[in-house]
Tab-separated table of C-alpha atoms in Angstrom:
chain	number	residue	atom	x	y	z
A	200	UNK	CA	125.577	103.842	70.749
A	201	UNK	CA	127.674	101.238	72.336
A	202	UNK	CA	128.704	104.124	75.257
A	203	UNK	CA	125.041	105.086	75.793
A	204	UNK	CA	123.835	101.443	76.259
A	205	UNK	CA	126.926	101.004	78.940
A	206	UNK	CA	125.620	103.858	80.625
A	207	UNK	CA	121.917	102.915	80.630
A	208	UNK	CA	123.425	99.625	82.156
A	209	UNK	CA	125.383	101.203	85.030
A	210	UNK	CA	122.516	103.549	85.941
A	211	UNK	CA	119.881	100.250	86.492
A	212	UNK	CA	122.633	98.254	88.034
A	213	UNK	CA	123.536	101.419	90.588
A	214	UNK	CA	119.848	101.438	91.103
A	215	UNK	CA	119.620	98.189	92.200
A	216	UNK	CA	122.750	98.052	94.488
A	217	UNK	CA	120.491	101.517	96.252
A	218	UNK	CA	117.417	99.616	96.672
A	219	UNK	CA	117.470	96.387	98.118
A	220	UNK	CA	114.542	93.713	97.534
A	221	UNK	CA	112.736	94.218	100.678
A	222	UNK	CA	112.978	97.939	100.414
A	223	UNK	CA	111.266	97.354	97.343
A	224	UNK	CA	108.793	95.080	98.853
A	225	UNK	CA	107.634	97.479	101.283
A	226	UNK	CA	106.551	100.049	98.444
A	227	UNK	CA	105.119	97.851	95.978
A	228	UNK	CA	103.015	95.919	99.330
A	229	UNK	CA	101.980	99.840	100.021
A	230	UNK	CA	100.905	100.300	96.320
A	231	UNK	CA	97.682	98.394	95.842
A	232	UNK	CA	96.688	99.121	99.562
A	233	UNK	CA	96.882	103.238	98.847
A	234	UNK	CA	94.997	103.114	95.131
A	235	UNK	CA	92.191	101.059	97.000
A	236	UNK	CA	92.139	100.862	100.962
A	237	UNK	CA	91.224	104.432	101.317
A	238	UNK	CA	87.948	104.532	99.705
A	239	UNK	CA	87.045	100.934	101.005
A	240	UNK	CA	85.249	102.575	103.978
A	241	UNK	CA	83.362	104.804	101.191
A	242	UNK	CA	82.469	102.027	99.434
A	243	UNK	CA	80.992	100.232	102.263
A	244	UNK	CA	78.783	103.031	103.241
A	245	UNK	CA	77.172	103.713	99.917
A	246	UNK	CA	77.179	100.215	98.099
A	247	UNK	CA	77.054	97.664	101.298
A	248	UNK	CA	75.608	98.960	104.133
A	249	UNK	CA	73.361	101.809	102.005
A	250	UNK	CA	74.560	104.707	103.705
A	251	UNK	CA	74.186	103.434	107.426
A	252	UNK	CA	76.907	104.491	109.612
A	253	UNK	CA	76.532	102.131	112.379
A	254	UNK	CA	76.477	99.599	109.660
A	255	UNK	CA	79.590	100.821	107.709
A	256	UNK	CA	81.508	101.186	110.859
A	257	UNK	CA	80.707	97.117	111.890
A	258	UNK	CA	81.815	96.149	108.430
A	259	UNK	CA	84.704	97.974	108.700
A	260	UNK	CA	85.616	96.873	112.550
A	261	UNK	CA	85.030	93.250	112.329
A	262	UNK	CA	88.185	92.283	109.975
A	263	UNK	CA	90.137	94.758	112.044
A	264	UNK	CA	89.025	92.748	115.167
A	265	UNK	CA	90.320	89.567	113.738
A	266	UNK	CA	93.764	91.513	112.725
A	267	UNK	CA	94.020	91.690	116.466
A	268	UNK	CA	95.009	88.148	116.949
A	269	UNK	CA	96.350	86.966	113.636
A	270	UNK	CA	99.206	89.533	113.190
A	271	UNK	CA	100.143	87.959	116.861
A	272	UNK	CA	99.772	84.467	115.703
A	273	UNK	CA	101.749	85.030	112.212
A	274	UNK	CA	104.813	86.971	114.310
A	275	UNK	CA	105.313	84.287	116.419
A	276	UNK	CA	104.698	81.845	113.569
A	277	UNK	CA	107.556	83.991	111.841
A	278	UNK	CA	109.760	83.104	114.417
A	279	UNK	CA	109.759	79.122	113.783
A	280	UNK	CA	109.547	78.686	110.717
A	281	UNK	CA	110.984	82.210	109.371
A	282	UNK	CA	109.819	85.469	107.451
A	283	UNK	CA	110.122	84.382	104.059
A	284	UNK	CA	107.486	81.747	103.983
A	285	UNK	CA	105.468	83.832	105.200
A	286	UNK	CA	105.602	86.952	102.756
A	287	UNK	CA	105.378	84.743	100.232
A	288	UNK	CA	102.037	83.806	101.556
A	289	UNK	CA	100.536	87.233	102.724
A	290	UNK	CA	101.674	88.453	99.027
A	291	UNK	CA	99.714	85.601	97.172
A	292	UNK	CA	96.815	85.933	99.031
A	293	UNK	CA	96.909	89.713	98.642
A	294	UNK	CA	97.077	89.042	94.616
A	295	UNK	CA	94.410	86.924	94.643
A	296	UNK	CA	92.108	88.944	97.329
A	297	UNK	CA	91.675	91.319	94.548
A	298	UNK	CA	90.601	89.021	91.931
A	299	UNK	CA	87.895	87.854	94.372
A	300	UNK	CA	86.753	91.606	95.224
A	301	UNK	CA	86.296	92.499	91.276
A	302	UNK	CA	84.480	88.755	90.461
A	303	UNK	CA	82.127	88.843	93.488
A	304	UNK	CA	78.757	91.169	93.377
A	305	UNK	CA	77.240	89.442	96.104
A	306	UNK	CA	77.219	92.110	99.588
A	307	UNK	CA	77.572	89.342	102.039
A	308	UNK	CA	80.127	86.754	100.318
A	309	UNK	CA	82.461	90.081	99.764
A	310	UNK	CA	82.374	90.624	103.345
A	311	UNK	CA	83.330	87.469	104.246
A	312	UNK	CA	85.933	87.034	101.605
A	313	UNK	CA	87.356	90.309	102.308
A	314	UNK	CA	87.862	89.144	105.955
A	315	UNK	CA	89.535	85.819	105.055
A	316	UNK	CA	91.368	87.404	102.892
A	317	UNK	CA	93.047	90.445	105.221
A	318	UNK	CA	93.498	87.669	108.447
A	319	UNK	CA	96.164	86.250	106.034
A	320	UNK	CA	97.636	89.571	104.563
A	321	UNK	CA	98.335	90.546	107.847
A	322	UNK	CA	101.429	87.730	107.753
A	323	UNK	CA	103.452	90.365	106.195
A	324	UNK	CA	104.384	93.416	108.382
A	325	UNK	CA	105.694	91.430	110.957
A	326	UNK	CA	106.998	88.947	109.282
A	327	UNK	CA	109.621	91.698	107.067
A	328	UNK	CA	109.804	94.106	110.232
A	329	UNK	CA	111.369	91.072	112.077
A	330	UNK	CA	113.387	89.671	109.063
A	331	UNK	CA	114.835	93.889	108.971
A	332	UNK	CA	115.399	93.922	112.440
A	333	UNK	CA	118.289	91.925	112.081
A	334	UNK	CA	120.218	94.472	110.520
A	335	UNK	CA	122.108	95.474	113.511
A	336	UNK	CA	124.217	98.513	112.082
A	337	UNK	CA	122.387	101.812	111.141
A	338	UNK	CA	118.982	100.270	111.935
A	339	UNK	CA	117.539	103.256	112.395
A	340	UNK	CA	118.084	104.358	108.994
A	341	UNK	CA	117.396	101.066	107.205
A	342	UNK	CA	113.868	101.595	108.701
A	343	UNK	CA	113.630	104.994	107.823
A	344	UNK	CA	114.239	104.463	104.182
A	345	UNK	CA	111.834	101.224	104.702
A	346	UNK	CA	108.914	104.445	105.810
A	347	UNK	CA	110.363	106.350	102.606
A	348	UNK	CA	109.799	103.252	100.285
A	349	UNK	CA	106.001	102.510	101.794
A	350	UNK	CA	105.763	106.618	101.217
A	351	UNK	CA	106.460	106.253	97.815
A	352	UNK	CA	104.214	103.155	96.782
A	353	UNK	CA	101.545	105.279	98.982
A	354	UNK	CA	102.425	108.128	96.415
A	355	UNK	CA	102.648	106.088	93.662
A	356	UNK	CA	98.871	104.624	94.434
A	357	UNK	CA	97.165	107.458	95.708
A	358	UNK	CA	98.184	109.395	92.307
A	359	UNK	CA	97.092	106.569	90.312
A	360	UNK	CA	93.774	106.273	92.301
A	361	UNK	CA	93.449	110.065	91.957
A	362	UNK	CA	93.853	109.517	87.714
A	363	UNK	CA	91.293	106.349	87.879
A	364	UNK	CA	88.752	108.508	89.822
A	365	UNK	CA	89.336	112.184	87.562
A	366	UNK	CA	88.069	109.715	84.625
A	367	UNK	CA	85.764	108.215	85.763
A	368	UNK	CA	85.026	106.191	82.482
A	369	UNK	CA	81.727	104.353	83.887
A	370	UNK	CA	79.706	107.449	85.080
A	371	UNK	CA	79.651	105.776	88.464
A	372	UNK	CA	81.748	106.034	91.217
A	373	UNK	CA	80.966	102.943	92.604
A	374	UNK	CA	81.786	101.307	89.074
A	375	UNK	CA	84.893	102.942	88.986
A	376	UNK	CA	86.109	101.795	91.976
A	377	UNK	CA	85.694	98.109	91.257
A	378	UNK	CA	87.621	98.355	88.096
A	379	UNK	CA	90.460	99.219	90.129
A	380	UNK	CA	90.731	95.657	91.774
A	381	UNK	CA	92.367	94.170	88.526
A	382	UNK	CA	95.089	96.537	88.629
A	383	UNK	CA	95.885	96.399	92.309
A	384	UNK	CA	95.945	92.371	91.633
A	385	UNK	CA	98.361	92.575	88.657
A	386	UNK	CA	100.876	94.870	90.960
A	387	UNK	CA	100.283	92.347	94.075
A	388	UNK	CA	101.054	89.730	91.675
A	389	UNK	CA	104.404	90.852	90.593
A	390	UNK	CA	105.241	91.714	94.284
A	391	UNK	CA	104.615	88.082	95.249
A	392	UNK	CA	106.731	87.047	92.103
A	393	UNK	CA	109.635	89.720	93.891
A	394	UNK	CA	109.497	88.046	96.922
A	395	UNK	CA	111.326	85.108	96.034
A	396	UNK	CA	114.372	86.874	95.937
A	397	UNK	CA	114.530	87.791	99.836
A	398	UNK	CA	116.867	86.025	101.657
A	399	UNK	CA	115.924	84.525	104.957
A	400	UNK	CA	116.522	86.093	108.467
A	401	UNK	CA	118.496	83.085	110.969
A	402	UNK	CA	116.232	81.822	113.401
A	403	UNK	CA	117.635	82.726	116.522
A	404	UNK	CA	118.969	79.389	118.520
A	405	UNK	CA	117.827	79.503	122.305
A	406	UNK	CA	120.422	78.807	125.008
A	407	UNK	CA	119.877	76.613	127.716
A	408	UNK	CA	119.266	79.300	130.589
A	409	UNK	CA	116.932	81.659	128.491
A	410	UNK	CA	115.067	78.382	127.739
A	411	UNK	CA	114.177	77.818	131.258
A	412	UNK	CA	113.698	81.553	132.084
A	413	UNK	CA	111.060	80.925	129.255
A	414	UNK	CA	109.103	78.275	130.268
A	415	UNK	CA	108.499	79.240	134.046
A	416	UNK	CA	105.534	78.099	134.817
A	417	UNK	CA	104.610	81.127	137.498
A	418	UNK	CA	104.844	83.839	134.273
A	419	UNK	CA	105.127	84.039	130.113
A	420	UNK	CA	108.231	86.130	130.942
A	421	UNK	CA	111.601	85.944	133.680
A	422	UNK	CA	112.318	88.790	135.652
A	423	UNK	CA	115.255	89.581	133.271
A	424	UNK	CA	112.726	90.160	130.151
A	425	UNK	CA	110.170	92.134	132.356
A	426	UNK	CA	112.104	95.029	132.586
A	427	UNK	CA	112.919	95.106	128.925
A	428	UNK	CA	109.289	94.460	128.061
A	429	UNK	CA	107.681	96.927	130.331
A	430	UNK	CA	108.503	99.915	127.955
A	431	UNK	CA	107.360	98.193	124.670
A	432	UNK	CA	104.169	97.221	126.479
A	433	UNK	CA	103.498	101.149	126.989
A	434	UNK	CA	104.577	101.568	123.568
A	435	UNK	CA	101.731	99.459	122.545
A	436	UNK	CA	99.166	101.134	124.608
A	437	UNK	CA	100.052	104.729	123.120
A	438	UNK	CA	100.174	103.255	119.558
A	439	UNK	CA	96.397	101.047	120.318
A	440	UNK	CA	95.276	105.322	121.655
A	441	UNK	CA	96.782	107.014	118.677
A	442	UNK	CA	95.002	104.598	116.374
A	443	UNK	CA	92.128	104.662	118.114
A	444	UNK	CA	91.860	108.926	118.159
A	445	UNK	CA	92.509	108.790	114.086
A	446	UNK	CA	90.655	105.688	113.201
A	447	UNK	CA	87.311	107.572	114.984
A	448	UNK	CA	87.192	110.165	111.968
A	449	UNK	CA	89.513	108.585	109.146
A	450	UNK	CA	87.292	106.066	108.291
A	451	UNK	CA	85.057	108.088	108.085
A	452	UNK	CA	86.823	110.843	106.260
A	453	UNK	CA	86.117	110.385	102.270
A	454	UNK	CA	82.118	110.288	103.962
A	455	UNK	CA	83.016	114.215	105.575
A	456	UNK	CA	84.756	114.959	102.512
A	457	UNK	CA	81.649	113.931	100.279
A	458	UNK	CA	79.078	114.644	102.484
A	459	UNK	CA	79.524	117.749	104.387
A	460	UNK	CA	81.930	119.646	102.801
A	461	UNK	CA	80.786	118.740	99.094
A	462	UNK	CA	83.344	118.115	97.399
A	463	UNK	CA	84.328	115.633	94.855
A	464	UNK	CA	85.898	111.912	96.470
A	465	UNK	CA	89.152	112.829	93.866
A	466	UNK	CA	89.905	115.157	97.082
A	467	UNK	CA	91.214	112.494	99.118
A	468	UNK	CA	93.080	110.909	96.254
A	469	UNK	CA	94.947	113.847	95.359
A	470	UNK	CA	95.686	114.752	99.148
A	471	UNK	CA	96.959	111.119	99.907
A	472	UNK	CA	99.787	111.844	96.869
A	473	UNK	CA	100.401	115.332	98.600
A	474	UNK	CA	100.491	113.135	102.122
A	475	UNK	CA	102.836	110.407	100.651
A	476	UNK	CA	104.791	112.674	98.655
A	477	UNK	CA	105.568	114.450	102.052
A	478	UNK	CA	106.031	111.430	103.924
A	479	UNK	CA	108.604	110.132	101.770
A	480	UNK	CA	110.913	112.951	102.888
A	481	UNK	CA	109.880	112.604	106.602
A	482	UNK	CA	110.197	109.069	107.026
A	483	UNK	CA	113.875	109.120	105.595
A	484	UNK	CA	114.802	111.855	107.979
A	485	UNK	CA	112.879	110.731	110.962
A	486	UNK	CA	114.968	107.738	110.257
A	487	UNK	CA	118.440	109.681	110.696
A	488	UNK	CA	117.658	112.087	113.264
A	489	UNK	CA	116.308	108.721	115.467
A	490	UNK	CA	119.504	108.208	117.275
A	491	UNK	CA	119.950	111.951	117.745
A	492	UNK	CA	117.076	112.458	120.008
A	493	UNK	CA	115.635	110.744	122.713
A	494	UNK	CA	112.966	108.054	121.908
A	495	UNK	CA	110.310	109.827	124.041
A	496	UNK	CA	110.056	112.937	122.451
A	497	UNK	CA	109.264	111.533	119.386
A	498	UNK	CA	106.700	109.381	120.385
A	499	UNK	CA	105.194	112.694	122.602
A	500	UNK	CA	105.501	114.480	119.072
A	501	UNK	CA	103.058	112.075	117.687
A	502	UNK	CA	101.039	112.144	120.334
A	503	UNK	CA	100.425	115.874	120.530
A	504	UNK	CA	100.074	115.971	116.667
A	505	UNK	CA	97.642	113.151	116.884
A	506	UNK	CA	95.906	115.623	119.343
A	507	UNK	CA	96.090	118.472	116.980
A	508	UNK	CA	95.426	117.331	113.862
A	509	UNK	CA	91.441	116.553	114.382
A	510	UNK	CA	91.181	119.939	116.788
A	511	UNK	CA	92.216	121.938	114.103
A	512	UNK	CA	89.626	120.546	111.469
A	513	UNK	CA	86.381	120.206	114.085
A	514	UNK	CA	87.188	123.925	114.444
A	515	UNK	CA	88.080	125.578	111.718
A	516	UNK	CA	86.648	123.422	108.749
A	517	UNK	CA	87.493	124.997	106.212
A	518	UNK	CA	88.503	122.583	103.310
A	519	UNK	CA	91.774	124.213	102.216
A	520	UNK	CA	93.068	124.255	105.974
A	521	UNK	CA	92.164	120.017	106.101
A	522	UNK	CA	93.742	119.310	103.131
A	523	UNK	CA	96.926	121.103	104.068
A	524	UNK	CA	96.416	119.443	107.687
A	525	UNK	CA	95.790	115.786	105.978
A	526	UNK	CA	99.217	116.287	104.111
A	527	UNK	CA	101.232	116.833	106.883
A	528	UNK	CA	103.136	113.396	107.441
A	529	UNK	CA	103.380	112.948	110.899
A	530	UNK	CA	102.603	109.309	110.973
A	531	UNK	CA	105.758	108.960	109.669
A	532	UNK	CA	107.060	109.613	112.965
A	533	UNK	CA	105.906	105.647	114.900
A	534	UNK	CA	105.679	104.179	111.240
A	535	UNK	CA	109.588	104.236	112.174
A	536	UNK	CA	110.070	104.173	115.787
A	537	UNK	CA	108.041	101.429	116.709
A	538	UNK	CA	109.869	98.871	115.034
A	539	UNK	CA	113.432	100.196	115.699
A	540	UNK	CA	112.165	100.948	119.793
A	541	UNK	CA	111.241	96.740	119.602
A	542	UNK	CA	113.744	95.997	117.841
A	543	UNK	CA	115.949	97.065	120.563
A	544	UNK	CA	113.890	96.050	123.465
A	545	UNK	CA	113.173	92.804	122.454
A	546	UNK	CA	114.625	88.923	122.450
A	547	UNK	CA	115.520	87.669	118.723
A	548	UNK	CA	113.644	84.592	119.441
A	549	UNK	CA	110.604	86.513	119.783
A	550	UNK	CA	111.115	88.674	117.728
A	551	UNK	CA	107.821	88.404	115.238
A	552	UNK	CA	106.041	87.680	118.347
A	553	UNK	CA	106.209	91.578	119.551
A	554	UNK	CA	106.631	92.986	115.830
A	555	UNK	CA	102.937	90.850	115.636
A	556	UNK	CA	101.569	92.419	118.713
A	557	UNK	CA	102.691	95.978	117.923
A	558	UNK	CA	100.700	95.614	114.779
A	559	UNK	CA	98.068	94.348	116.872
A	560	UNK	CA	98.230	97.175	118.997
A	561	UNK	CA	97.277	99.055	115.843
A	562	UNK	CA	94.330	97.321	114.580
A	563	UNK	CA	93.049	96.955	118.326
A	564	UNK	CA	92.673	100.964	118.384
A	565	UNK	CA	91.708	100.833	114.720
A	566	UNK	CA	88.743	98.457	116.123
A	567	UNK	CA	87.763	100.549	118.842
A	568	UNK	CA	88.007	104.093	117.147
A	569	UNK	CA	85.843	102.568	114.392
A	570	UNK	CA	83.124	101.311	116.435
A	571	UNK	CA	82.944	104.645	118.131
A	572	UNK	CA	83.253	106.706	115.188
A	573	UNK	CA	80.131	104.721	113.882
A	574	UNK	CA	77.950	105.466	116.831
A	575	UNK	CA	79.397	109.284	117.138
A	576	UNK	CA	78.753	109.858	113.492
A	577	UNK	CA	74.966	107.774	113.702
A	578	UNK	CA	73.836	110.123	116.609
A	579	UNK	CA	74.869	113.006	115.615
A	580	UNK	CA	74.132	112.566	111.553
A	581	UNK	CA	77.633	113.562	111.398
A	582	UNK	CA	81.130	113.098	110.965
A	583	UNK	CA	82.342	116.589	112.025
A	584	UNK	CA	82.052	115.801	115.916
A	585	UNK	CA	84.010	112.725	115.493
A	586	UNK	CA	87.154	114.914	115.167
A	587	UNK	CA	86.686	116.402	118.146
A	588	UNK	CA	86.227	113.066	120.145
A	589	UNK	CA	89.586	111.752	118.191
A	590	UNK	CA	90.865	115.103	120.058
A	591	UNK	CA	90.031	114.215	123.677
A	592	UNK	CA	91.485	110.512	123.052
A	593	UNK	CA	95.069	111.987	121.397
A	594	UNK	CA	95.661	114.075	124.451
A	595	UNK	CA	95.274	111.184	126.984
A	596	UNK	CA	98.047	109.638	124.869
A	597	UNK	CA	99.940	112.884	125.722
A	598	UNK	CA	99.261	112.520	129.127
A	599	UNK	CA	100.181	108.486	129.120
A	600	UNK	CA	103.383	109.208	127.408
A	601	UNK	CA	104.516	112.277	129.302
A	602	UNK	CA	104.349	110.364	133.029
A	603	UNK	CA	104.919	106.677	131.938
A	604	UNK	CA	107.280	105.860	128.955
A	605	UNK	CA	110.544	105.714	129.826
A	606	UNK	CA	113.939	105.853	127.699
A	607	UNK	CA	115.799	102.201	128.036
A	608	UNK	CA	119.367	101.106	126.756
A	609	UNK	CA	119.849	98.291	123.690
A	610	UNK	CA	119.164	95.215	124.802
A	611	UNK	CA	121.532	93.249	126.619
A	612	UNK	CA	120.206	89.595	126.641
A	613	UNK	CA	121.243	87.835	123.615
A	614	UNK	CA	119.761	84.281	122.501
């Protein structure tokens, strides 16, 4: 009796020594966001903007828009007064966002809230991704198991999501989906309660000369910093394209999946666990193989699968070929590059300042692919053509990344 206890002991102690705290952060963050984010576009077109699709697609765009900015303002906010606080924060307000969602009925006031309340979620990928970039040895791999750990609370939600939506207890979709909200706060909760247990990134002391470099008045950045920022600045245009070709149909996706090819919204749920389950793998390996290969050809691998991926559904269409193309996890791919390529390429004391505009650079494309999504899918009566569109926009990325982003070495300037 005595032996198996000791052993049970070991196992959950080993476990813990495998999986650090922020590791587990970054899947139980990922958890609440898969069992509900997906359908939130759904849910906006059939209970808030009653089945418009310019109308979904504002709803949708206008937090993104504000995501823009804030995840800017909170990196560089990370920097002063460090990463911690700021988790702490984003997590709390994510806990109580979904109290708010199930208690309100009102169309308009959960709009507004759900804006407020995603400006100050967005505090937290920047904030960790700067507090990890400090890890200095194997980085690549720390972020690749950080991918694996989001895979897995994506998993972990979408199958739960998937069970919530086969039961469907109310009769009512829409129903059923709200009663999801009190779950997805009682997991946010406990994350926030996790949190307390990170421990704090330094904040990076300035030396005299990089001070000055800093605070020329003729530009934001010296002619030492230029060079290393010129790469990360392309970085951020591909990523802004990439999001912008997907965001044009995925939105818009559990409205195809409904809609035109009939079939049940569970669909989505059950190919998101596929996805994740995938993605878990990928991300982990991704994460090893990163200092193998040249930076570029990974980010030219996303590109052209970016560039595939919606090609290959406005053509063929047939609903077993999607789901097996929705499963594939190539996101995986700058869901661990981008924060390893900034991490190198980037001054520690500005550290959350680029991890903040690289999310940015996200939600700027999510904005834009949204918007035109809306109006592609409104003239047409459609979201089929949208793929195609989301096409055309992943091979200019190809094209961008092919001619202009270049390889650089570590960084060399140290505060």
């Amino acid at each position: 009796m005595n032996s198996g206890a000791s052993a049970y002991h070991r196992f959950f102690r080993s476990l813990r020594e495998q999986i650090k705290t922020d590791e587990l952060l970054y899947a139980l963050f990922h958890f609440p966001m898969a069992f509900t984010s997906p359908f939130i576009g759904w849910y906006f077109f059939f209970g808030l903007s009653e089945r418009d699709f310019i109308g979904s697609g504002l709803i949708i765009a206008i937090p993104y828009f504000f995501l823009i900015f804030s995840t800017g303002i909170f990196g560089r906010l990370s920097d002063k007064i460090g990463s911690k606080n700021l988790v702490l924060i984003s997590l709390g307000a994510l806990s109580l966002s979904f109290l708010f969602y199930f208690l309100i009925q009102d169309k308009l006031l959960f709009f507004l809230t759900y804006i407020g309340f995603n400006i100050v979620v967005s505090a937290f990928i920047p904030s960790l991704n700067r507090l990890i970039s400090f890890y200095t040895e194997e980085r690549e791999k720390k972020f690749g198991k950080l991918g694996m750990m989001a895979s897995i609370g994506f998993l972990l939600g979408s199958m739960l999501a998937s069970i919530v939506f086969q039961l469907n207890i109310s009769g009512n979709f829409i129903e059923t989906f709200r009663t999801m909200f009190p779950i997805a706060m009682i997991i946010s909760f406990v994350t926030f309660l996790l949190a307390f247990r990170l421990k704090e990134a330094p904040l990076p002391k300035i030396d005299l000369s990089t001070q000055n470099s800093l605070s020329n008045s003729n530009s934001s950045f010296s002619l030492e910093i230029k060079p290393l920022m010129r790469p990360v600045f392309i970085l951020f245009i591909l990523i802004a394209l990439i999001n912008a070709s997907s965001s044009i149909y995925v939105n818009f996706f559990s409205i195809f999946v409904q809609d035109e090819l009939k079939h049940d919204i569970s669909f989505i749920a059950i190919a998101n666990s596929v996805a994740t389950l995938l993605g878990a793998f990928a991300t982990y390996f991704v994460g090893r193989s990163m200092n193998k290969l040249k930076r570029k050809y990974f980010v030219l691998l996303a590109s052209i699968l970016y560039t595939a991926f919606p090609l290959c559904i406005f053509v063929f269409r047939d609903p077993v070929i999607i789901f097996i193309l929705y499963c594939l996890p190539f996101y995986a791919i700058l869901f661990v590059l981008a924060p390893i390529y900034i991490s190198e390429n980037s001054l520690e004391s500005r550290r959350g300042q680029v991890m903040g505009l690289y999310v940015g650079s996200q939600y700027l494309g999510l904005t834009v692919g949204t918007i035109l999504g809306a109006i592609i899918a409104s003239i047409n009566g459609l979201v089929s053509p949208n793929f195609l569109v989301g096409s055309i926009i992943g091979f200019l990325a190809i094209i961008i990344c092919f001619f202009y982003f270049k390889e650089t070495s570590e960084q060399t300037l140290i505060n």
